Each structure stands twice: as C-alpha cells, then as structure tokens.
Coordinates of C-alpha atoms in Angstrom, one line a residue:
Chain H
X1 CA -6.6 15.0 4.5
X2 CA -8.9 17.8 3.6
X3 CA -9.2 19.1 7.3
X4 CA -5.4 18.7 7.9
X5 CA -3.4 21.7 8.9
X6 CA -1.9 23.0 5.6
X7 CA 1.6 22.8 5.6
X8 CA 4.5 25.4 6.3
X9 CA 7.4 23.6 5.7
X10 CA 7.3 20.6 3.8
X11 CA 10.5 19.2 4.7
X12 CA 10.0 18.9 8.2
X13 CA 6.1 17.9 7.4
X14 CA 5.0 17.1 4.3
X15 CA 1.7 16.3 3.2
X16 CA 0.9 14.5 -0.4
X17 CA -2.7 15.8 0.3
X18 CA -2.2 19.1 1.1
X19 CA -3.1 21.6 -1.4
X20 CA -0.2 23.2 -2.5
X21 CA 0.7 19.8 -3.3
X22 CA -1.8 18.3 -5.2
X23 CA -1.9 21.4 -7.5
X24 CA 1.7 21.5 -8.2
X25 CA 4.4 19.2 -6.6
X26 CA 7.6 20.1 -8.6
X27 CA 8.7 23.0 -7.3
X28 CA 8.5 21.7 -3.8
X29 CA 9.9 18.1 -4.8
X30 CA 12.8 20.8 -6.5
X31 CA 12.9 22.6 -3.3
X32 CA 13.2 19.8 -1.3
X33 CA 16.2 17.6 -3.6
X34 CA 18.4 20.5 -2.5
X35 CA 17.8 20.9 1.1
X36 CA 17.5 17.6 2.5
X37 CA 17.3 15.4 0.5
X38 CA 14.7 12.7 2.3
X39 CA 12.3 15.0 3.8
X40 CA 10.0 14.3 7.2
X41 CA 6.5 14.2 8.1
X42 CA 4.6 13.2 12.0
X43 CA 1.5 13.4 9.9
X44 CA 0.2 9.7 9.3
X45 CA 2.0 8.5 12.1
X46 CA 5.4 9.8 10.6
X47 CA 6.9 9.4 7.6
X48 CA 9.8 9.5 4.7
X49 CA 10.0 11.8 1.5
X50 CA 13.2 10.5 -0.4
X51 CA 12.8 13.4 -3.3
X52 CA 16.0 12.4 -5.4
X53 CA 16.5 9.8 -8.3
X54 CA 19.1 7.7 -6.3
X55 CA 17.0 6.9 -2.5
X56 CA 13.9 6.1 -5.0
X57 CA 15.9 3.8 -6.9
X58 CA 17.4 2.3 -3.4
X59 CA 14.7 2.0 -1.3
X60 CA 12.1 0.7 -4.3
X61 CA 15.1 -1.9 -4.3
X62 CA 15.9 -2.2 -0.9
X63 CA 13.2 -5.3 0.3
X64 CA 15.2 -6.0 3.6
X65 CA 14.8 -2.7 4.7
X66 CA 11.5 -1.5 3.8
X67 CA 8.4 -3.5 2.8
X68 CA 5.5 -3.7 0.7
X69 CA 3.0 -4.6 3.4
X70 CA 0.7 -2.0 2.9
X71 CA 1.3 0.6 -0.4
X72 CA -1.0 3.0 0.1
X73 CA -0.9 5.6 3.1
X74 CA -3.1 6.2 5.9
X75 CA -3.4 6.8 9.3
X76 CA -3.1 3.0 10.7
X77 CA -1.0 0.5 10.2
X78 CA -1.3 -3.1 9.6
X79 CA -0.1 -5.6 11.8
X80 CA 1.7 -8.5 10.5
X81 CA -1.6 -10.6 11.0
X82 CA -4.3 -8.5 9.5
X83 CA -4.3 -8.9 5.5
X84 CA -5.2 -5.3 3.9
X85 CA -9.0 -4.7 4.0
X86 CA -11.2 -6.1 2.1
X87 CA -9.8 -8.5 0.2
X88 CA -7.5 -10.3 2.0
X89 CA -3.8 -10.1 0.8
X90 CA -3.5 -8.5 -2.8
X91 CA -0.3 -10.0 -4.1
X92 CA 1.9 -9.2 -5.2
X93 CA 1.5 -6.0 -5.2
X94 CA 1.8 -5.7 -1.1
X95 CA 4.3 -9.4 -1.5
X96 CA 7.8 -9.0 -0.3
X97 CA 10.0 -11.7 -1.1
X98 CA 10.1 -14.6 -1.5
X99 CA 6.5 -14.9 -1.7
X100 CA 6.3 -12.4 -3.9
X101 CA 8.1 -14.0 -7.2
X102 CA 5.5 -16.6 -7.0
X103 CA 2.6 -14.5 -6.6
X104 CA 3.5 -12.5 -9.5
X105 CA 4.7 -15.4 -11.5
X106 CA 1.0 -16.1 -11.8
X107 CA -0.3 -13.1 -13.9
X108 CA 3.1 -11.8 -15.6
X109 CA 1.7 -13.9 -18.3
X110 CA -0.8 -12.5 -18.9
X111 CA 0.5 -9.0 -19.3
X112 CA 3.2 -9.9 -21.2
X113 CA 3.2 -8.0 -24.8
X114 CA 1.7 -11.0 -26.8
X115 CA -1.8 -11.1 -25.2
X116 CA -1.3 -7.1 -24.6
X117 CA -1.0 -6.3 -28.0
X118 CA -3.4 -8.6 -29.4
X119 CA -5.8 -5.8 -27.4
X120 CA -4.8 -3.2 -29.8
X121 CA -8.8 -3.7 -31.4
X122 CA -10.5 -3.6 -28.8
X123 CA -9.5 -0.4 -27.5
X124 CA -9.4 1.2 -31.0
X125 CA -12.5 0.6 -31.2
X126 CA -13.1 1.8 -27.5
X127 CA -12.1 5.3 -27.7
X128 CA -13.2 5.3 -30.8
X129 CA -17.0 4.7 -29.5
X130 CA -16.2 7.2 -26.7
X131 CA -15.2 10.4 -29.1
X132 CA -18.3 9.2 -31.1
X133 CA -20.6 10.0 -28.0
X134 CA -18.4 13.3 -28.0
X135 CA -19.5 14.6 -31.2
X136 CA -19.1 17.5 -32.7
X137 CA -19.1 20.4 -29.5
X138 CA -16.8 23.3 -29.2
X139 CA -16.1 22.0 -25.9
X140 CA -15.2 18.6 -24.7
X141 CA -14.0 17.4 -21.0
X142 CA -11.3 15.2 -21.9
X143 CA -11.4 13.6 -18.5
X144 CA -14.9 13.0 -17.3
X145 CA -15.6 12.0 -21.2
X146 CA -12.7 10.2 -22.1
X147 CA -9.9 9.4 -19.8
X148 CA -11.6 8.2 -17.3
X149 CA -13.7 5.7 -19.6
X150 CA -10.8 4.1 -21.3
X151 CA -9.3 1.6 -18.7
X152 CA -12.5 -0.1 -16.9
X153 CA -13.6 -0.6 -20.4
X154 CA -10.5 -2.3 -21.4
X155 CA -10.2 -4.2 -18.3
X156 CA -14.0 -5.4 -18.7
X157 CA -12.9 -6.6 -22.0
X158 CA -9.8 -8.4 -20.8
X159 CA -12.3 -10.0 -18.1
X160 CA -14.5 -11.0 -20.3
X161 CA -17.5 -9.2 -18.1
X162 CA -20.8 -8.9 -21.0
X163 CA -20.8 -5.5 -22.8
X164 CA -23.9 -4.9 -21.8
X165 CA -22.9 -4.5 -18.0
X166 CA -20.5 -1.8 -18.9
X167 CA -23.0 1.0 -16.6
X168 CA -23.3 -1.8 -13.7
X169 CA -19.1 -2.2 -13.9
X170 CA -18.5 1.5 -13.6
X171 CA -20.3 1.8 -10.6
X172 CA -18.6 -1.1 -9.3
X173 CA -15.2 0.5 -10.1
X174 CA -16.1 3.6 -8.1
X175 CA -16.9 2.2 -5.3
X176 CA -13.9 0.0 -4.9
X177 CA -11.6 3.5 -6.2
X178 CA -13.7 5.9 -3.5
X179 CA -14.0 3.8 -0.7
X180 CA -10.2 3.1 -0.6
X181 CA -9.6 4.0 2.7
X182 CA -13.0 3.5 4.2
X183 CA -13.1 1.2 7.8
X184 CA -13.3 -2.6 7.4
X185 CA -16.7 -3.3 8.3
X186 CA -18.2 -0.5 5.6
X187 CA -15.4 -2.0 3.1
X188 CA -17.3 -5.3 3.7
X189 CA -20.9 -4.3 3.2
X190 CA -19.6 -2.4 0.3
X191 CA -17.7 -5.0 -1.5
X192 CA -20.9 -7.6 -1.1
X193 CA -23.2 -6.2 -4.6
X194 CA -19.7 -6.9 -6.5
X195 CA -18.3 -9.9 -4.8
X196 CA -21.7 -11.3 -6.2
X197 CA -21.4 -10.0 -9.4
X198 CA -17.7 -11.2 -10.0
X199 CA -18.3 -15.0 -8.6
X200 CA -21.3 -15.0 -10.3
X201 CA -18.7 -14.2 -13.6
X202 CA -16.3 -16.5 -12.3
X203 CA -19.1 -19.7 -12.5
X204 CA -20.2 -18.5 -15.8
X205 CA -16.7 -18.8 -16.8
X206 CA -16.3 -22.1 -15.1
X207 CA -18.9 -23.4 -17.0
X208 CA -17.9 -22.4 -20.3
X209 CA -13.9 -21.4 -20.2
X210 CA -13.3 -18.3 -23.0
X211 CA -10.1 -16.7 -23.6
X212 CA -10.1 -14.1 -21.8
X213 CA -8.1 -13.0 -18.4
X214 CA -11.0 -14.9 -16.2
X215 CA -10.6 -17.9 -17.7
X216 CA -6.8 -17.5 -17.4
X217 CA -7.1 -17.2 -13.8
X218 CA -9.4 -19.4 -13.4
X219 CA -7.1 -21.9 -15.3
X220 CA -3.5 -20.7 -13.9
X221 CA -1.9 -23.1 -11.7
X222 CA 0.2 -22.7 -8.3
X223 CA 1.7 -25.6 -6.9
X224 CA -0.5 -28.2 -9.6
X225 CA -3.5 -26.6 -8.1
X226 CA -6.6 -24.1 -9.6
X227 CA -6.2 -20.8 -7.3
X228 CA -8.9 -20.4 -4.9
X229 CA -12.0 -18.4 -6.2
X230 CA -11.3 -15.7 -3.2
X231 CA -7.7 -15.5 -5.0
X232 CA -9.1 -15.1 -8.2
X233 CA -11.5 -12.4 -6.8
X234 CA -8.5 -10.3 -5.1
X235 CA -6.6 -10.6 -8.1
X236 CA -9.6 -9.0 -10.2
X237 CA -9.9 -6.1 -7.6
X238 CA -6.0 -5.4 -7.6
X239 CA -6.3 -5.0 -11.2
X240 CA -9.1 -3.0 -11.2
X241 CA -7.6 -1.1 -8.0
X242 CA -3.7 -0.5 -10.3
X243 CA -5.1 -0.4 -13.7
X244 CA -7.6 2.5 -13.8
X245 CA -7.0 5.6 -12.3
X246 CA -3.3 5.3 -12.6
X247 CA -3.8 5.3 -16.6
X248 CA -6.7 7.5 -16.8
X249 CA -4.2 9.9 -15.1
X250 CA -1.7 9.4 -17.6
X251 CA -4.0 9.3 -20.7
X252 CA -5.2 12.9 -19.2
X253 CA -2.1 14.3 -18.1
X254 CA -0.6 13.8 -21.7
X255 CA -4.0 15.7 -23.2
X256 CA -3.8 18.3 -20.9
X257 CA -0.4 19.1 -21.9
X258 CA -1.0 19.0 -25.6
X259 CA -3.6 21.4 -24.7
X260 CA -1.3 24.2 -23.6
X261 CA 1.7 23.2 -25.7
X262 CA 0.7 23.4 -29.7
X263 CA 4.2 22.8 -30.5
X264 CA 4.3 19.2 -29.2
X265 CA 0.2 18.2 -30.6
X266 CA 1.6 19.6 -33.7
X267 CA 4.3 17.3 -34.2
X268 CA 2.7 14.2 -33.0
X269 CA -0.1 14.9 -35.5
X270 CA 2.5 15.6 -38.1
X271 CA 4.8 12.3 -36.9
X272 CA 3.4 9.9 -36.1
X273 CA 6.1 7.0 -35.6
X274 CA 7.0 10.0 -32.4
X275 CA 4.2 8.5 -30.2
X276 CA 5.9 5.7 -28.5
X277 CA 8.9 8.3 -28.2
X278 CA 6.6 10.7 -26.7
X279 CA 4.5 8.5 -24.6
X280 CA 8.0 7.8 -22.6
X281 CA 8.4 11.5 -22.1
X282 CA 4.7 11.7 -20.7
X283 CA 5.1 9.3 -18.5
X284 CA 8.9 10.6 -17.5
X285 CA 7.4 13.7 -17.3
X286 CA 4.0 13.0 -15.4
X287 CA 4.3 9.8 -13.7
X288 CA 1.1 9.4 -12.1
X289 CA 1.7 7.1 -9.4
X290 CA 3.6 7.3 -5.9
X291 CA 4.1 4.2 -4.4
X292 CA 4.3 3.3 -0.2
X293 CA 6.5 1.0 1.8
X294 CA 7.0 0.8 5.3
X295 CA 10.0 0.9 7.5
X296 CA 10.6 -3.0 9.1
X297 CA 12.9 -2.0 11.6
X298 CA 14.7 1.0 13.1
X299 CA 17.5 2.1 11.3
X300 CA 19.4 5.1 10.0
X301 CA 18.8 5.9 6.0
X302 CA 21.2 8.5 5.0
X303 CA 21.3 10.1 8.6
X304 CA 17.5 10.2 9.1
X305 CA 16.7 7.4 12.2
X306 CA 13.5 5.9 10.8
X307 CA 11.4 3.9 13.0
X308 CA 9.8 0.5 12.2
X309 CA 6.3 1.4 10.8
X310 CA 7.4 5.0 9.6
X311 CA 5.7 5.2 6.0
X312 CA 8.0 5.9 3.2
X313 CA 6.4 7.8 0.5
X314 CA 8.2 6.7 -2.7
X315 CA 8.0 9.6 -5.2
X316 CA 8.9 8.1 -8.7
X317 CA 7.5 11.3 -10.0
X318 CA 9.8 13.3 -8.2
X319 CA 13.1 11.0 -9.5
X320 CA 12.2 11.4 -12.9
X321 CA 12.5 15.0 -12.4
X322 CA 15.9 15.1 -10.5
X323 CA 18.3 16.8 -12.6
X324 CA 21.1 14.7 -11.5
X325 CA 19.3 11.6 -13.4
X326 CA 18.0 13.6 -16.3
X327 CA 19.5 15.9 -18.2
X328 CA 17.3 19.3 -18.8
X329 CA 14.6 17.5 -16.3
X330 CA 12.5 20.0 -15.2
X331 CA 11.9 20.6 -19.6
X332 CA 9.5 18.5 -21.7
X333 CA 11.1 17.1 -24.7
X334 CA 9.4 15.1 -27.0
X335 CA 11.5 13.4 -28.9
X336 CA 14.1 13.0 -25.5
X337 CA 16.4 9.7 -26.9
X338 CA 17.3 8.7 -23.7
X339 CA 14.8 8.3 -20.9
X340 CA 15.3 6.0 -18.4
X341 CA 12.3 7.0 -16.4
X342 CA 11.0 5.6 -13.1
X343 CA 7.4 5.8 -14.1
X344 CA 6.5 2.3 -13.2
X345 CA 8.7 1.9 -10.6
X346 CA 12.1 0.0 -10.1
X347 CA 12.6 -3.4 -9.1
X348 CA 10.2 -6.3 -8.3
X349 CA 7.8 -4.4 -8.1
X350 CA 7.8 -2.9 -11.4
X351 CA 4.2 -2.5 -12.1
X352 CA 3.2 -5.3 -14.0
X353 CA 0.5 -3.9 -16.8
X354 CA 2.9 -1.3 -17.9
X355 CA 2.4 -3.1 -20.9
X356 CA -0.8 -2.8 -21.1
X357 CA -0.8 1.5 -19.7
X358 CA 1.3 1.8 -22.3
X359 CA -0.5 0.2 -25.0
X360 CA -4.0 2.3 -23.5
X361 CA -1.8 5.6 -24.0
X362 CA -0.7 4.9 -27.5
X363 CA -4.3 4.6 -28.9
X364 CA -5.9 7.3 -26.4
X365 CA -4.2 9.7 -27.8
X366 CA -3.6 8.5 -31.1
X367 CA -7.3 8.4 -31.4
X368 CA -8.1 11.8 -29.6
X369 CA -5.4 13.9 -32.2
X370 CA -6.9 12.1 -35.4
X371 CA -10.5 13.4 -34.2
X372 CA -9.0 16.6 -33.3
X373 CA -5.7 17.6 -34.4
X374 CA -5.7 20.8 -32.9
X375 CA -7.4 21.8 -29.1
X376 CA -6.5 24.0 -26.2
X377 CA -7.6 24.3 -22.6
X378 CA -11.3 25.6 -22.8
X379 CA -10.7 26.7 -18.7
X380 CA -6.9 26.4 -17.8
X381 CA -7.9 27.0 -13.9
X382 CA -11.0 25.1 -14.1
X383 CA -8.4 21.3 -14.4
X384 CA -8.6 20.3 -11.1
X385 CA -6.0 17.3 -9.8
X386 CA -6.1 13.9 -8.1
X387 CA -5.2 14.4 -4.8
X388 CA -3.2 11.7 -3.1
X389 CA -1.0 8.9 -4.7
X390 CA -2.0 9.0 -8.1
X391 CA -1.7 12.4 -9.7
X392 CA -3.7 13.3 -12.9
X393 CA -6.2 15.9 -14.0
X394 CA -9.7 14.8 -13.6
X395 CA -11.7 17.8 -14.5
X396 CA -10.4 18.7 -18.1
X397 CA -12.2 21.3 -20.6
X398 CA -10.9 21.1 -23.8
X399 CA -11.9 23.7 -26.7
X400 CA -11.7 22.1 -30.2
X401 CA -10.3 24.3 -32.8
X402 CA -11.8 24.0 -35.5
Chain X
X1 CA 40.1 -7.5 -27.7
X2 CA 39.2 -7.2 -31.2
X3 CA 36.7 -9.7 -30.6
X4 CA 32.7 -9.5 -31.6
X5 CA 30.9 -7.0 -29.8
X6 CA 27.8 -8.9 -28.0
X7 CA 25.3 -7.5 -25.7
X8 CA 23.2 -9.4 -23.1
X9 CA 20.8 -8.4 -20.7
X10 CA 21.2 -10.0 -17.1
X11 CA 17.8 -11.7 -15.8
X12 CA 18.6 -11.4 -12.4
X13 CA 18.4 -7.6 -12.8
X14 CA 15.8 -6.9 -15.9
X15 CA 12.7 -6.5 -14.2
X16 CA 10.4 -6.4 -17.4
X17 CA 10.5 -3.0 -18.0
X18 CA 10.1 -3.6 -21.7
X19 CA 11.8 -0.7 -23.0
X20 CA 14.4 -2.8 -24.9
X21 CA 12.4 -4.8 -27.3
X22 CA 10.3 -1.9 -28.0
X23 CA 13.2 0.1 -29.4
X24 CA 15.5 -2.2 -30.9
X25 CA 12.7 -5.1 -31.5
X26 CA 15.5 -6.8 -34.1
X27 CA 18.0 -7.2 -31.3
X28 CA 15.9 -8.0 -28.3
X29 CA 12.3 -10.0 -27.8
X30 CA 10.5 -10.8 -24.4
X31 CA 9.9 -14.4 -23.1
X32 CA 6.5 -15.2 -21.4
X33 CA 6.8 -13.3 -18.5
X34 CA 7.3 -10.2 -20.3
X35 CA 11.2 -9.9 -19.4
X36 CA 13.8 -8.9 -22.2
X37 CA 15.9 -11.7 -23.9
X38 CA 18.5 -11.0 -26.6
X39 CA 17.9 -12.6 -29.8
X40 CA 20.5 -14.9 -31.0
X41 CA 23.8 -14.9 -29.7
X42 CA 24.0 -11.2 -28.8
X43 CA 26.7 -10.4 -31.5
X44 CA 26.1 -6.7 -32.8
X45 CA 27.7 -5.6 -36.3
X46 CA 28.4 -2.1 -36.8
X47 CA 25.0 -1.5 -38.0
X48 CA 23.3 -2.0 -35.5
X49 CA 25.1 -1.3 -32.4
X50 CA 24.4 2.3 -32.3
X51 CA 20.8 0.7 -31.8
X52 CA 21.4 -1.7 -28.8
X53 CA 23.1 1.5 -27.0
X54 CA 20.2 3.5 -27.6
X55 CA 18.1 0.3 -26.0
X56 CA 21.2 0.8 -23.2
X57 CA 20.7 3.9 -22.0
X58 CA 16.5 3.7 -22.0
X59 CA 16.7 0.8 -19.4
X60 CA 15.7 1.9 -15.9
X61 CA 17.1 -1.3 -14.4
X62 CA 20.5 -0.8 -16.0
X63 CA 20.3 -4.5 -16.9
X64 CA 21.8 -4.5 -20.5
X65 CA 25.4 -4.9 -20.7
X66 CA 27.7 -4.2 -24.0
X67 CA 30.8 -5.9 -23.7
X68 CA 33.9 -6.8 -26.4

C-alpha cells in the first residue's frame, strides 16, 4: 500500500507494506513479541499480527478457528461463494478440511523426494547456463541475473513446456506474479494469452503423454476420474504462483548474506557436506514467506476479540526468530544442530514443494560459490526488498573478488 | 524398562516436513506422499541413537517420538 499512511505504532496498526517494514522487520517483529504479543491492524479491513513462535504454530494448526479461504491479503474479502480470482479455487493451498487432504493428495506425489531429486540435472545445468551468461564482470546482480531465473526455469522443465519458449514463459510468470491483486475482470483478460498457451500444452501432452509433471496431472486420478482441464490449469498457476518468488527470495536472501558475511561463504566453500546444514539456517533465518488465514467466527484469541473476516497475518518468519523457540535467535549460525524452523509452515498446510525449494537452494548456491568463492555487496544500500508476503532481495549487486 | 529403544514417527502429526530422512537417511525414508516412515522396526542401538535425536529435535511438527 504505497500511498498508505506510514505507520506510528505497529502494534496497534501494522502494515506488512509499509516501509519500515519491508526494509527491516525484526526489530519490530522483536518489539512487538514483548509488548503484545498478537498485534492489531484496521488497515485491510482489520487484522491479526501473532509475532511469537507458539500463536504461529496454533493458529497455522488451528483449521476450526481460522481458514485458508483466501492466503494472501487485501482489501476485500471473499465470500463463501466467490472462488479466488482468476482461476477458480486453487486447492489446496486455500482448502480447509476435509477437502483439503484430497486436494493435496493429488500432487504430494509428485513433490515427493524421488521425482524431486531425480531434478538434481536439470537445474545443475540451469544455473550453470545462467552464471555462463554472467561471465567474467566485476559486478554481477545476483537477483535480476540469477535468482530470479532459477525457479520458472525449473518449473518449465518439470512441466515439460519446450525450451525454446523459455522468453514467452517468463513473461507469462510476470504477469500472473504482478497482477496478483489486480480486479477480476483485468485478471481475466490478462490470464487469456496464457490460458491459451497452457491448454494448448495440455493437448500436446494429451496427445503424446511424457513424463513430466503435465502428464502427471493430466494422468492423476480423483474419484476413478481424469481431473478436469480447468483443474489441471489452476493447479499449473498455483505452482507457478508458490514456487517462484518464494524461492528466488530464498536463493537471494542466502547470497546476500554471504555477501556481507565472509566468515560463513568461507566455510561453505571450504565444507561442503555444511550446505544442507546451512540451507536450514537460511531458511530459519530468512523465511521468505508469510502466509494469511481468516477469522471464521468471532471469538477471543488470547484476549484479542477477533471478528469473523479479520485477516490473520501468519508471520513464520517472525516465529523462527522468537527467542523463546530458538536459542541465540536473533544470531546466524551456520552449522546450528537443532533447527526446527517454521519456514514452510506448520500443519496441513506445510507447503508442499519444500522439497523441491530446498533442492533449488542446494544447487543455487552450490553453483554460485564454485564460480565465485569469494564476493561482497557491490552497493549494500542499493538491495532493495520484496514488499508484501514474500520477503527477499530483488535488486542485488554483487562485486566478485577476484 | 531395559527394553529396546525404538523410535517412530506418528502419521497423524508428521506433515512431510522431510527433515528426518534427510538427517538420519539410515533410520528414516519417506513413502509416496513425501511423509517420514521409520525403516524397519524402529529399534535404535547405541550407535545410532544419538542420530535419531538429532532427527528429534529438527522436526517442526514434533512428530517423532523415542520411547524404551
């Protein structure tokens, strides 16, 4: 909300777009664990800020009290009869039970670590291609170079989209991660170029089944039936809408801090069996994604009397840094043993290509600190952050040392 | 008492979080949903206990129980 007030007091009326914010959350998330602990907003038609480990961990769990109707804020709500624009329902992701298990039953399979990690190629060889292209300068941007390239290539792969359309499938993928919370009828007109595209995908695939996640769909079952094609298409977009900023952030995020922290790139160059270690610390650490659900009734949470519709803005960033989960957890530490971090939420819900995010990180950065083992921040105030519900830097100089 | 230490992980509160079978891949696979089985009969020896603790205290669900 750009032309929003900016805020005084977050606790009384807090703001996940304001600037102060975006830029740098923890100290207020810090500030507000001790004071209230579920902070207060009128903005977006009122809403919740749980900041501590424990009312993350219960609402995320809690599906008789708060639902997943609609995960992303805005101003309006959704009545129980309108699906979420444009695509009609996107389960599971906005599934509450017990349609939700069924929903999600459906492509768990195929994010399960066996077909994951038989993409472990394919993504090699990805950013691989991509640090190519970089070449040799004294300054990369590790963001609008890298980062952002890595997940719509992999999930074009997993879709099984032609290489060739890679330019055509990027544009695609910003319109469908910038229009977000454009009105229904634009959603519409926008959606029409790659509602085309994908069915036209889908038929190809019909016609000569591959294994790839298309055909899977395509293929999957519910109730001894094929899924509709208009499934199969909102399934596509949900995994195109969860599976690329929210890793791009993280891939970036983790380069931006080896960047300022020498220490930590030098030991992951110098260890390398420390990656999947450290890649739980990254994500512990800089969780990119906040989560919504909304309030199904009036009730009192923990003496706050929430109304139905109130938004509750479910900060798994800020419970991985509450000190009463986490020992030392406003410190980085890169080989931490224990981590049980909130990153990809708790629950049902858990997102359901953390396998795959995972996977993504492991070779980004594997990749990136074989081509250069040692970088700092070209511009430290030039990184600029995602606003909203997925945090990560998009803007990201880096200097190579050579 | 005095028994074999086994662990096991309780499906109705693992939620696939996939931290288990990534530290301590001897003790613990997934099935094809991505959710964490144990492998076997659970029974830990003193080898390799220390290692299904460690795969204890990494899982955000609190799903993996050690019990004598």
């Amino acid at each position: 909300m750009t032309d929003s007030p900016l805020v005084q007091d977050f606790a009384t009326d807090w703001d996940h777009s304001d600037p102060q914010w975006v830029a740098d959350p923890y100290p207020i998330w810090d500030d507000l664990r001790q004071r209230c602990p579920v902070a207060h907003t009128e903005r977006y038609g009122g809403g919740w800020f749980p900041a501590t480990h424990a009312g993350v961990s219960e609402i995320a769990k809690d599906t008789d009290n708060f639902t997943s109707r609609t995960v992303v804020i805005g101003n309006g709500r959704p009545t129980e009869l309108d699906l979420p624009a444009p695509i009609g329902v996107a389960p599971p992701i906005t599934s509450d039970p017990p349609f939700h298990a069924i929903a999600r039953r459906l492509i768990l399979p195929a994010f399960a670590p066996g077909p994951i990690n038989a993409l472990e190629p394919m993504i090699r060889e990805l950013c691989s291609k991509l640090l190519e292209n970089m070449g040799d300068a004294d300054v990369v941007n590790a963001g609008t170079q890298y980062a952002q390239y890595i997940p719509p290539g992999v999930i074009r792969g997993m879709l099984g989209f032609p290489e060739e359309d890679i330019e055509l499938f990027l544009e695609f993928v910003h319109i469908i991660l910038e229009g977000i919370d454009h009105p229904v009828e634009e959603r519409i007109i926008e959606f029409e170029p790659i509602e085309k595209y994908f069915v036209a995908q889908m038929e190809d695939h019909l016609d000569n089944p591959r294994d790839d996640l298309t055909s899977y769909l395509l293929n999957v079952e519910l109730d001894g039936q094929n899924l509709a094609m208009e499934h199969v298409f909102g399934t596509m977009i949900l995994i195109l809408v969860a599976g690329i900023d929210t890793t791009w952030s993280a891939v970036g995020s983790a380069i931006w801090h080896l960047a300022h922290h020498p220490d930590d790139l030098e030991r992951l160059v110098n260890e390398p069996d420390l990656m999947p270690v450290a890649i739980e610390e990254f994500l512990r650490f800089y969780a990119p994604v906040t989560m919504a659900r909304l309030v199904k009734h009036d009730m009192e949470y923990q003496g706050c009397p929430m109304k139905v519709d109130d938004w509750i803005l479910l900060g798994f960033p800020a419970a991985n840094r509450d000190p009463v989960a986490f020992k030392d957890a406003d410190k980085f530490i890169i080989d931490r043993a224990e981590n049980r971090h909130v990153a990809f939420g708790l629950g049902i819900h858990r997102c359901a290509g953390s396998n795959l995010a995972r996977l993504e990180m492991r070779v980004a950065l594997e990749e990136f600190i074989k081509r250069y083992p040692r970088f700092d921040l070209a511009e430290p105030e030039a990184v600029t952050w995602a606003p909203g519900q997925i945090r990560g830097p998009r803007n990201l100089p880096i200097r190579i040392l050579h | 008492m005095g028994g074999p230490v086994k662990v096991r992980i309780d499906p109705e509160i693992c939620q696939g979080q996939g931290r288990c079978f990534s530290i301590a891949p001897g003790i613990f696979d997934f099935d094809d949903l991505g959710n964490g089985v144990v492998i076997g009969d659970g029974t830990l020896t003193s080898d390799t206990l220390e290692l299904a603790r460690l795969a204890q205290s990494n899982c955000p669900e609190h799903a993996i129980f050690i019990e004598e």
